[in-house]
């Protein structure tokens, strides 16, 4: 089976599945993994890292050009389109020479505008889909900038990959999902498909189903999942790779969702609930506005009486009583704490401005 059609990430049936090893290691590993994926998912896109950005030197840094021949063979024999990460102009040139169908910019490149621009320049006049991973650091502007640079080079089909963000605090994840950043990126680029990469978010295989389902629930366009015939023996990212069989089980257990409600009754029920939310939000904003007006009056009083803006004991009392009240109303402690921190900060800002006016 030979695949000669150009792939279009915008026209692939959702959810898109990109599966394959973290790294192309040997011809046998690439061929066996690709075949086992193709048997189970004939519409998948095969992935394999050919050049690997490793944090420390002397780790396995990818096979390089010879691995591109294996990808070419995998594509010819399975019919799956193939994809790889590019980080330099030379990578782009070689990937194109060997007929790679889709490229992605890695998280360590997205943080570096020089790298992204070099890749963009190499892509000028080339018709190939490019996926852009979020930067390692939780900085949305770097991600936006990378999209602008690649789009600026005339690349027509751009997609995004959400692979989680580095965080200084330890968590169950290798890279914190920080879903709100992915959602904001989707808001800013509603026409770009976003693929979730649970493998790099989780760093292990146990949490993958949970993250993959959450991605589908957030209406992401597909999943990138690192898949290896012998994950334990993988030369990179061994802990987070699944076997093709395990992949089938994970995908089989996912619940598909659609952004649109199909039937009229469902549509009406949803719009009624949304109307309800709209009304509550109007009331909420009205009350917040009134609360800030009272905060302003308190600020005037403090100014006229030479009292400090911040009184820690009062803030502590407000926070604790609101947390207890919230808990009785079924609102989580974390949520109420974050909400009141925001409200309190705004009140303090209003009063500070008054003091200095
Ligand atoms: C990869 O996909 O193998 C990879 C290196 O990912 P990231 O750029 O997300 O770290
Ligand atoms: Mn990897």
PDB file of N, CA and C in Angstrom, residues 116-151:
ATOM      1  N   UNK A 116      12.824  29.035  15.812  1.00  0.00           N
ATOM      2  CA  UNK A 116      11.545  29.021  15.097  1.00  0.00           C
ATOM      3  C   UNK A 116      11.694  29.768  13.778  1.00  0.00           C
ATOM      4  N   UNK A 117      12.406  30.910  13.795  1.00  0.00           N
ATOM      5  CA  UNK A 117      12.571  31.690  12.572  1.00  0.00           C
ATOM      6  C   UNK A 117      13.396  30.922  11.544  1.00  0.00           C
ATOM      7  N   UNK A 118      14.401  30.203  12.020  1.00  0.00           N
ATOM      8  CA  UNK A 118      15.217  29.406  11.092  1.00  0.00           C
ATOM      9  C   UNK A 118      14.353  28.334  10.415  1.00  0.00           C
ATOM     10  N   UNK A 119      13.513  27.683  11.223  1.00  0.00           N
ATOM     11  CA  UNK A 119      12.621  26.653  10.673  1.00  0.00           C
ATOM     12  C   UNK A 119      11.646  27.309   9.676  1.00  0.00           C
ATOM     13  N   UNK A 120      11.095  28.451  10.099  1.00  0.00           N
ATOM     14  CA  UNK A 120      10.133  29.156   9.239  1.00  0.00           C
ATOM     15  C   UNK A 120      10.773  29.508   7.896  1.00  0.00           C
ATOM     16  N   UNK A 121      11.995  30.039   7.928  1.00  0.00           N
ATOM     17  CA  UNK A 121      12.657  30.423   6.676  1.00  0.00           C
ATOM     18  C   UNK A 121      12.856  29.214   5.764  1.00  0.00           C
ATOM     19  N   UNK A 122      13.185  28.075   6.393  1.00  0.00           N
ATOM     20  CA  UNK A 122      13.406  26.862   5.584  1.00  0.00           C
ATOM     21  C   UNK A 122      12.094  26.356   4.982  1.00  0.00           C
ATOM     22  N   UNK A 123      10.968  26.763   5.568  1.00  0.00           N
ATOM     23  CA  UNK A 123       9.659  26.285   5.091  1.00  0.00           C
ATOM     24  C   UNK A 123       9.036  27.189   4.031  1.00  0.00           C
ATOM     25  N   UNK A 124       9.716  28.294   3.727  1.00  0.00           N
ATOM     26  CA  UNK A 124       9.162  29.237   2.753  1.00  0.00           C
ATOM     27  C   UNK A 124       8.921  28.544   1.411  1.00  0.00           C
ATOM     28  N   UNK A 125       7.697  28.657   0.923  1.00  0.00           N
ATOM     29  CA  UNK A 125       7.378  28.068  -0.384  1.00  0.00           C
ATOM     30  C   UNK A 125       7.137  26.561  -0.340  1.00  0.00           C
ATOM     31  N   UNK A 126       7.119  25.984   0.862  1.00  0.00           N
ATOM     32  CA  UNK A 126       6.923  24.531   0.972  1.00  0.00           C
ATOM     33  C   UNK A 126       5.486  24.257   1.426  1.00  0.00           C
ATOM     34  N   UNK A 127       4.872  23.249   0.793  1.00  0.00           N
ATOM     35  CA  UNK A 127       3.484  22.932   1.133  1.00  0.00           C
ATOM     36  C   UNK A 127       3.464  21.678   2.009  1.00  0.00           C
ATOM     37  N   UNK A 128       3.548  21.874   3.322  1.00  0.00           N
ATOM     38  CA  UNK A 128       3.539  20.738   4.251  1.00  0.00           C
ATOM     39  C   UNK A 128       2.887  21.206   5.556  1.00  0.00           C
ATOM     40  N   UNK A 129       2.056  20.355   6.167  1.00  0.00           N
ATOM     41  CA  UNK A 129       1.472  20.771   7.446  1.00  0.00           C
ATOM     42  C   UNK A 129       2.523  20.778   8.565  1.00  0.00           C
ATOM     43  N   UNK A 130       2.394  21.752   9.444  1.00  0.00           N
ATOM     44  CA  UNK A 130       3.348  21.898  10.551  1.00  0.00           C
ATOM     45  C   UNK A 130       2.581  22.040  11.863  1.00  0.00           C
ATOM     46  N   UNK A 131       2.932  21.209  12.827  1.00  0.00           N
ATOM     47  CA  UNK A 131       2.320  21.321  14.152  1.00  0.00           C
ATOM     48  C   UNK A 131       3.325  21.994  15.081  1.00  0.00           C
ATOM     49  N   UNK A 132       2.828  22.880  15.917  1.00  0.00           N
ATOM     50  CA  UNK A 132       3.724  23.623  16.808  1.00  0.00           C
ATOM     51  C   UNK A 132       3.417  23.267  18.252  1.00  0.00           C
ATOM     52  N   UNK A 133       4.404  22.646  18.899  1.00  0.00           N
ATOM     53  CA  UNK A 133       4.199  22.284  20.309  1.00  0.00           C
ATOM     54  C   UNK A 133       4.251  23.531  21.179  1.00  0.00           C
ATOM     55  N   UNK A 134       3.569  23.478  22.311  1.00  0.00           N
ATOM     56  CA  UNK A 134       3.663  24.624  23.228  1.00  0.00           C
ATOM     57  C   UNK A 134       5.098  24.696  23.756  1.00  0.00           C
ATOM     58  N   UNK A 135       5.551  25.914  24.115  1.00  0.00           N
ATOM     59  CA  UNK A 135       6.906  26.029  24.655  1.00  0.00           C
ATOM     60  C   UNK A 135       7.004  25.300  25.993  1.00  0.00           C
ATOM     61  N   UNK A 136       8.214  24.919  26.367  1.00  0.00           N
ATOM     62  CA  UNK A 136       8.426  24.216  27.643  1.00  0.00           C
ATOM     63  C   UNK A 136       7.853  25.052  28.789  1.00  0.00           C
ATOM     64  N   UNK A 137       8.104  26.368  28.744  1.00  0.00           N
ATOM     65  CA  UNK A 137       7.658  27.250  29.827  1.00  0.00           C
ATOM     66  C   UNK A 137       6.239  27.759  29.577  1.00  0.00           C
ATOM     67  N   UNK A 138       5.489  27.994  30.663  1.00  0.00           N
ATOM     68  CA  UNK A 138       4.098  28.421  30.478  1.00  0.00           C
ATOM     69  C   UNK A 138       3.978  29.874  30.022  1.00  0.00           C
ATOM     70  N   UNK A 139       4.504  30.157  28.836  1.00  0.00           N
ATOM     71  CA  UNK A 139       4.489  31.510  28.291  1.00  0.00           C
ATOM     72  C   UNK A 139       3.745  31.472  26.953  1.00  0.00           C
ATOM     73  N   UNK A 140       2.491  31.922  27.003  1.00  0.00           N
ATOM     74  CA  UNK A 140       1.634  31.824  25.818  1.00  0.00           C
ATOM     75  C   UNK A 140       2.184  32.627  24.641  1.00  0.00           C
ATOM     76  N   UNK A 141       2.828  33.759  24.949  1.00  0.00           N
ATOM     77  CA  UNK A 141       3.316  34.632  23.877  1.00  0.00           C
ATOM     78  C   UNK A 141       4.346  33.932  22.992  1.00  0.00           C
ATOM     79  N   UNK A 142       5.157  33.056  23.598  1.00  0.00           N
ATOM     80  CA  UNK A 142       6.134  32.317  22.791  1.00  0.00           C
ATOM     81  C   UNK A 142       5.423  31.387  21.806  1.00  0.00           C
ATOM     82  N   UNK A 143       4.341  30.798  22.277  1.00  0.00           N
ATOM     83  CA  UNK A 143       3.562  29.885  21.418  1.00  0.00           C
ATOM     84  C   UNK A 143       2.907  30.679  20.286  1.00  0.00           C
ATOM     85  N   UNK A 144       2.309  31.813  20.664  1.00  0.00           N
ATOM     86  CA  UNK A 144       1.680  32.694  19.676  1.00  0.00           C
ATOM     87  C   UNK A 144       2.728  33.155  18.658  1.00  0.00           C
ATOM     88  N   UNK A 145       3.888  33.568  19.162  1.00  0.00           N
ATOM     89  CA  UNK A 145       4.962  34.056  18.291  1.00  0.00           C
ATOM     90  C   UNK A 145       5.410  32.989  17.303  1.00  0.00           C
ATOM     91  N   UNK A 146       5.485  31.750  17.774  1.00  0.00           N
ATOM     92  CA  UNK A 146       5.905  30.663  16.876  1.00  0.00           C
ATOM     93  C   UNK A 146       4.876  30.467  15.763  1.00  0.00           C
ATOM     94  N   UNK A 147       3.596  30.535  16.116  1.00  0.00           N
ATOM     95  CA  UNK A 147       2.548  30.407  15.096  1.00  0.00           C
ATOM     96  C   UNK A 147       2.699  31.543  14.079  1.00  0.00           C
ATOM     97  N   UNK A 148       2.926  32.767  14.585  1.00  0.00           N
ATOM     98  CA  UNK A 148       3.055  33.916  13.676  1.00  0.00           C
ATOM     99  C   UNK A 148       4.260  33.759  12.740  1.00  0.00           C
ATOM    100  N   UNK A 149       5.367  33.250  13.288  1.00  0.00           N
ATOM    101  CA  UNK A 149       6.562  33.089  12.433  1.00  0.00           C
ATOM    102  C   UNK A 149       6.342  32.040  11.349  1.00  0.00           C
ATOM    103  N   UNK A 150       5.745  30.895  11.753  1.00  0.00           N
ATOM    104  CA  UNK A 150       5.531  29.818  10.771  1.00  0.00           C
ATOM    105  C   UNK A 150       4.473  30.272   9.745  1.00  0.00           C
ATOM    106  N   UNK A 151       3.426  30.929  10.226  1.00  0.00           N
ATOM    107  CA  UNK A 151       2.398  31.429   9.294  1.00  0.00           C
ATOM    108  C   UNK A 151       3.008  32.488   8.383  1.00  0.00           C
TER     109      UNK A 151
END
